[in-house]
mmCIF file of C-alpha atoms in Angstrom:
data_model
loop_
_atom_site.group_PDB
_atom_site.id
_atom_site.type_symbol
_atom_site.label_atom_id
_atom_site.label_comp_id
_atom_site.label_asym_id
_atom_site.label_seq_id
_atom_site.Cartn_x
_atom_site.Cartn_y
_atom_site.Cartn_z
ATOM 1 C CA UNK A 125 -73.214 17.111 -51.116
ATOM 2 C CA UNK A 126 -70.815 17.970 -54.284
ATOM 3 C CA UNK A 127 -67.365 17.619 -53.986
ATOM 4 C CA UNK A 128 -65.800 20.761 -54.814
ATOM 5 C CA UNK A 129 -61.478 20.326 -53.955
ATOM 6 C CA UNK A 130 -59.945 17.772 -56.361
ATOM 7 C CA UNK A 131 -61.696 20.942 -58.777
ATOM 8 C CA UNK A 132 -60.073 24.027 -57.238
ATOM 9 C CA UNK A 133 -57.072 21.591 -55.705
ATOM 10 C CA UNK A 134 -55.941 21.373 -59.930
ATOM 11 C CA UNK A 135 -53.691 23.532 -61.288
ATOM 12 C CA UNK A 136 -53.685 25.621 -64.174
ATOM 13 C CA UNK A 137 -51.613 25.196 -67.140
ATOM 14 C CA UNK A 138 -48.657 26.814 -67.547
ATOM 15 C CA UNK A 139 -48.164 29.120 -69.446
ATOM 16 C CA UNK A 140 -46.614 28.873 -72.842
ATOM 17 C CA UNK A 141 -44.206 31.271 -72.883
ATOM 18 C CA UNK A 142 -43.870 31.847 -76.666
ATOM 19 C CA UNK A 143 -44.027 35.176 -76.793
ATOM 20 C CA UNK A 144 -41.722 36.093 -74.273
ATOM 21 C CA UNK A 145 -38.929 33.528 -75.722
ATOM 22 C CA UNK A 146 -39.264 34.906 -79.037
ATOM 23 C CA UNK A 147 -38.647 38.291 -77.538
ATOM 24 C CA UNK A 148 -35.312 37.087 -75.563
ATOM 25 C CA UNK A 149 -33.882 35.608 -79.022
ATOM 26 C CA UNK A 150 -34.326 38.547 -80.786
ATOM 27 C CA UNK A 151 -32.687 40.052 -78.062
ATOM 28 C CA UNK A 152 -29.797 37.543 -78.101
ATOM 29 C CA UNK A 153 -29.303 37.965 -81.591
ATOM 30 C CA UNK A 154 -27.383 41.125 -80.725
ATOM 31 C CA UNK A 155 -24.634 39.767 -78.419
ATOM 32 C CA UNK A 156 -24.775 37.131 -80.594
ATOM 33 C CA UNK A 157 -24.348 39.168 -83.799
ATOM 34 C CA UNK A 158 -21.587 40.743 -82.700
ATOM 35 C CA UNK A 159 -19.548 37.140 -82.028
ATOM 36 C CA UNK A 160 -20.597 36.478 -85.500
ATOM 37 C CA UNK A 161 -18.722 39.794 -86.755
ATOM 38 C CA UNK A 162 -15.660 39.089 -84.515
ATOM 39 C CA UNK A 163 -15.720 35.662 -86.333
ATOM 40 C CA UNK A 164 -16.134 36.882 -90.299
ATOM 41 C CA UNK A 165 -13.328 39.612 -88.290
ATOM 42 C CA UNK A 166 -10.817 37.222 -88.665
ATOM 43 C CA UNK A 167 -11.954 34.843 -91.580
ATOM 44 C CA UNK A 168 -11.107 37.232 -93.093
ATOM 45 C CA UNK A 169 -8.387 38.252 -92.162
ATOM 46 C CA UNK A 170 -6.565 34.819 -92.211
ATOM 47 C CA UNK A 171 -8.278 35.054 -96.120
ATOM 48 C CA UNK A 172 -6.614 38.562 -96.804
ATOM 49 C CA UNK A 173 -2.961 36.813 -95.454
ATOM 50 C CA UNK A 174 -2.932 33.963 -97.161
ATOM 51 C CA UNK A 175 -2.380 36.020 -100.539
ATOM 52 C CA UNK A 176 -5.829 37.512 -100.735
ATOM 53 C CA UNK A 177 -5.010 41.592 -101.329
ATOM 54 C CA UNK A 178 -7.784 42.704 -103.151
ATOM 55 C CA UNK A 179 -10.257 44.479 -101.218
ATOM 56 C CA UNK A 180 -12.709 43.654 -103.182
ATOM 57 C CA UNK A 181 -11.950 39.705 -103.357
ATOM 58 C CA UNK A 182 -15.270 38.518 -100.874
ATOM 59 C CA UNK A 183 -14.320 35.072 -99.802
ATOM 60 C CA UNK A 184 -16.842 32.963 -102.674
ATOM 61 C CA UNK A 185 -20.590 32.366 -102.149
ATOM 62 C CA UNK A 186 -21.007 28.846 -101.369
ATOM 63 C CA UNK A 187 -17.331 27.610 -101.241
ATOM 64 C CA UNK A 188 -15.626 25.810 -98.081
ATOM 65 C CA UNK A 189 -14.488 28.988 -96.030
ATOM 66 C CA UNK A 190 -17.326 30.614 -96.415
ATOM 67 C CA UNK A 191 -19.314 26.849 -95.355
ATOM 68 C CA UNK A 192 -16.823 26.774 -92.645
ATOM 69 C CA UNK A 193 -17.657 29.870 -91.615
ATOM 70 C CA UNK A 194 -21.196 29.533 -91.379
ATOM 71 C CA UNK A 195 -20.063 26.220 -89.249
ATOM 72 C CA UNK A 196 -18.052 28.297 -86.683
ATOM 73 C CA UNK A 197 -20.959 30.951 -86.199
ATOM 74 C CA UNK A 198 -23.024 28.470 -85.377
ATOM 75 C CA UNK A 199 -21.117 26.983 -83.023
ATOM 76 C CA UNK A 200 -20.499 30.454 -81.178
ATOM 77 C CA UNK A 201 -23.332 31.149 -80.780
ATOM 78 C CA UNK A 202 -24.183 27.750 -79.301
ATOM 79 C CA UNK A 203 -21.108 28.332 -77.162
ATOM 80 C CA UNK A 204 -22.953 31.662 -76.369
ATOM 81 C CA UNK A 205 -26.554 30.049 -74.723
ATOM 82 C CA UNK A 206 -25.164 26.653 -74.110
ATOM 83 C CA UNK A 207 -22.101 29.233 -71.125
ATOM 84 C CA UNK A 208 -25.139 30.704 -70.295
ATOM 85 C CA UNK A 209 -27.860 28.161 -69.568
ATOM 86 C CA UNK A 210 -25.539 26.626 -67.982
ATOM 87 C CA UNK A 211 -23.512 29.154 -66.198
ATOM 88 C CA UNK A 212 -27.026 31.413 -64.662
ATOM 89 C CA UNK A 213 -29.341 29.212 -66.303
ATOM 90 C CA UNK A 214 -30.289 33.203 -68.286
ATOM 91 C CA UNK A 215 -28.609 34.377 -71.669
ATOM 92 C CA UNK A 216 -28.585 38.066 -71.343
ATOM 93 C CA UNK A 217 -32.153 38.534 -73.725
ATOM 94 C CA UNK A 218 -33.890 35.945 -70.396
ATOM 95 C CA UNK A 219 -32.718 38.234 -68.437
ATOM 96 C CA UNK A 220 -35.189 41.240 -68.545
ATOM 97 C CA UNK A 221 -37.754 38.847 -69.259
ATOM 98 C CA UNK A 222 -36.888 36.856 -65.579
ATOM 99 C CA UNK A 223 -36.746 33.844 -67.977
ATOM 100 C CA UNK A 224 -34.666 30.502 -66.719
ATOM 101 C CA UNK A 225 -33.848 27.332 -68.211
ATOM 102 C CA UNK A 226 -33.996 24.568 -65.769
ATOM 103 C CA UNK A 227 -33.817 20.573 -66.509
ATOM 104 C CA UNK A 228 -37.133 18.336 -65.860
ATOM 105 C CA UNK A 229 -36.497 18.349 -61.867
ATOM 106 C CA UNK A 230 -36.083 21.400 -61.753
ATOM 107 C CA UNK A 231 -32.368 21.855 -61.267
ATOM 108 C CA UNK A 232 -28.903 22.573 -63.764
ATOM 109 C CA UNK A 233 -30.060 20.722 -66.998
ATOM 110 C CA UNK A 234 -26.426 18.632 -68.070
ATOM 111 C CA UNK A 235 -24.845 19.720 -69.953
ATOM 112 C CA UNK A 236 -25.146 17.208 -73.310
ATOM 113 C CA UNK A 237 -28.867 18.166 -72.806
ATOM 114 C CA UNK A 238 -27.568 22.102 -73.509
ATOM 115 C CA UNK A 239 -25.963 20.879 -76.324
ATOM 116 C CA UNK A 240 -28.959 19.113 -77.633
ATOM 117 C CA UNK A 241 -31.431 22.038 -76.395
ATOM 118 C CA UNK A 242 -29.245 24.045 -78.655
ATOM 119 C CA UNK A 243 -29.571 21.502 -81.431
ATOM 120 C CA UNK A 244 -33.097 20.833 -81.630
ATOM 121 C CA UNK A 245 -34.218 24.915 -80.772
ATOM 122 C CA UNK A 246 -31.318 25.908 -84.026
ATOM 123 C CA UNK A 247 -33.728 22.871 -85.988
ATOM 124 C CA UNK A 248 -37.212 24.711 -84.722
ATOM 125 C CA UNK A 249 -35.929 27.818 -86.530
ATOM 126 C CA UNK A 250 -35.181 27.408 -89.718
ATOM 127 C CA UNK A 251 -38.454 25.670 -89.969
ATOM 128 C CA UNK A 252 -40.210 28.779 -89.172
ATOM 129 C CA UNK A 253 -39.928 28.538 -85.943
ATOM 130 C CA UNK A 254 -42.713 24.856 -85.956
ATOM 131 C CA UNK A 255 -40.518 23.605 -82.746
ATOM 132 C CA UNK A 256 -41.945 26.810 -80.860
ATOM 133 C CA UNK A 257 -45.709 27.815 -82.098
ATOM 134 C CA UNK A 258 -45.748 23.510 -81.014
ATOM 135 C CA UNK A 259 -45.179 25.183 -77.418
ATOM 136 C CA UNK A 260 -49.145 26.570 -77.758
ATOM 137 C CA UNK A 261 -50.473 23.318 -78.469
ATOM 138 C CA UNK A 262 -48.110 20.843 -76.607
ATOM 139 C CA UNK A 263 -50.047 19.855 -73.336
ATOM 140 C CA UNK A 264 -47.284 21.042 -71.228
ATOM 141 C CA UNK A 265 -46.456 23.379 -73.280
ATOM 142 C CA UNK A 266 -42.912 22.294 -73.815
ATOM 143 C CA UNK A 267 -41.403 23.321 -77.434
ATOM 144 C CA UNK A 268 -39.851 20.497 -79.329
ATOM 145 C CA UNK A 269 -36.087 22.021 -77.282
ATOM 146 C CA UNK A 270 -37.596 21.617 -74.500
ATOM 147 C CA UNK A 271 -39.146 18.255 -74.905
ATOM 148 C CA UNK A 272 -35.887 16.779 -76.684
ATOM 149 C CA UNK A 273 -33.609 18.022 -74.242
ATOM 150 C CA UNK A 274 -34.877 17.014 -70.971
ATOM 151 C CA UNK A 275 -34.924 21.284 -70.265
ATOM 152 C CA UNK A 276 -37.805 23.525 -69.381
ATOM 153 C CA UNK A 277 -38.389 27.938 -69.446
ATOM 154 C CA UNK A 278 -39.261 28.228 -66.519
ATOM 155 C CA UNK A 279 -40.575 32.465 -66.129
ATOM 156 C CA UNK A 280 -39.540 33.918 -62.012
ATOM 157 C CA UNK A 281 -41.246 35.636 -59.884
ATOM 158 C CA UNK A 282 -40.238 39.228 -59.570
ATOM 159 C CA UNK A 283 -38.106 39.602 -56.472
ATOM 160 C CA UNK A 284 -40.349 41.550 -52.863
ATOM 161 C CA UNK A 285 -39.066 45.554 -52.655
#
């Protein structure tokens, strides 16, 4: 008599959640954009106060000040993401789809892991999103930033009414 119990006990591989991740990322773009606009306002006011009074005189493209603004915007996006992940495991964009970032053991990820997740996630997006699409090929359905940081994206079950 063949033993079918091991086949029945084998859990299905987790879903890669690529579509939901991208929806959450799009949703999170809007609060990040608001933070970037505030940073740009501060830079513009500082630029004007520094003596550049012509309203048509913008920060020169590819200047050191413009690169600094880009860096500040990237850091603000990271601050938003890392603080949200650390505080409750979710950003605003992750809440509607019940996504949560957890450590590999299911606990709260460390600050270092979350910062590394943001850094590698940025590289993944700059590589045309390849790190996200990688989840379709990965044996554990992890994106680059999941694997590099030792974190996981999980979908939280719906609460019973």
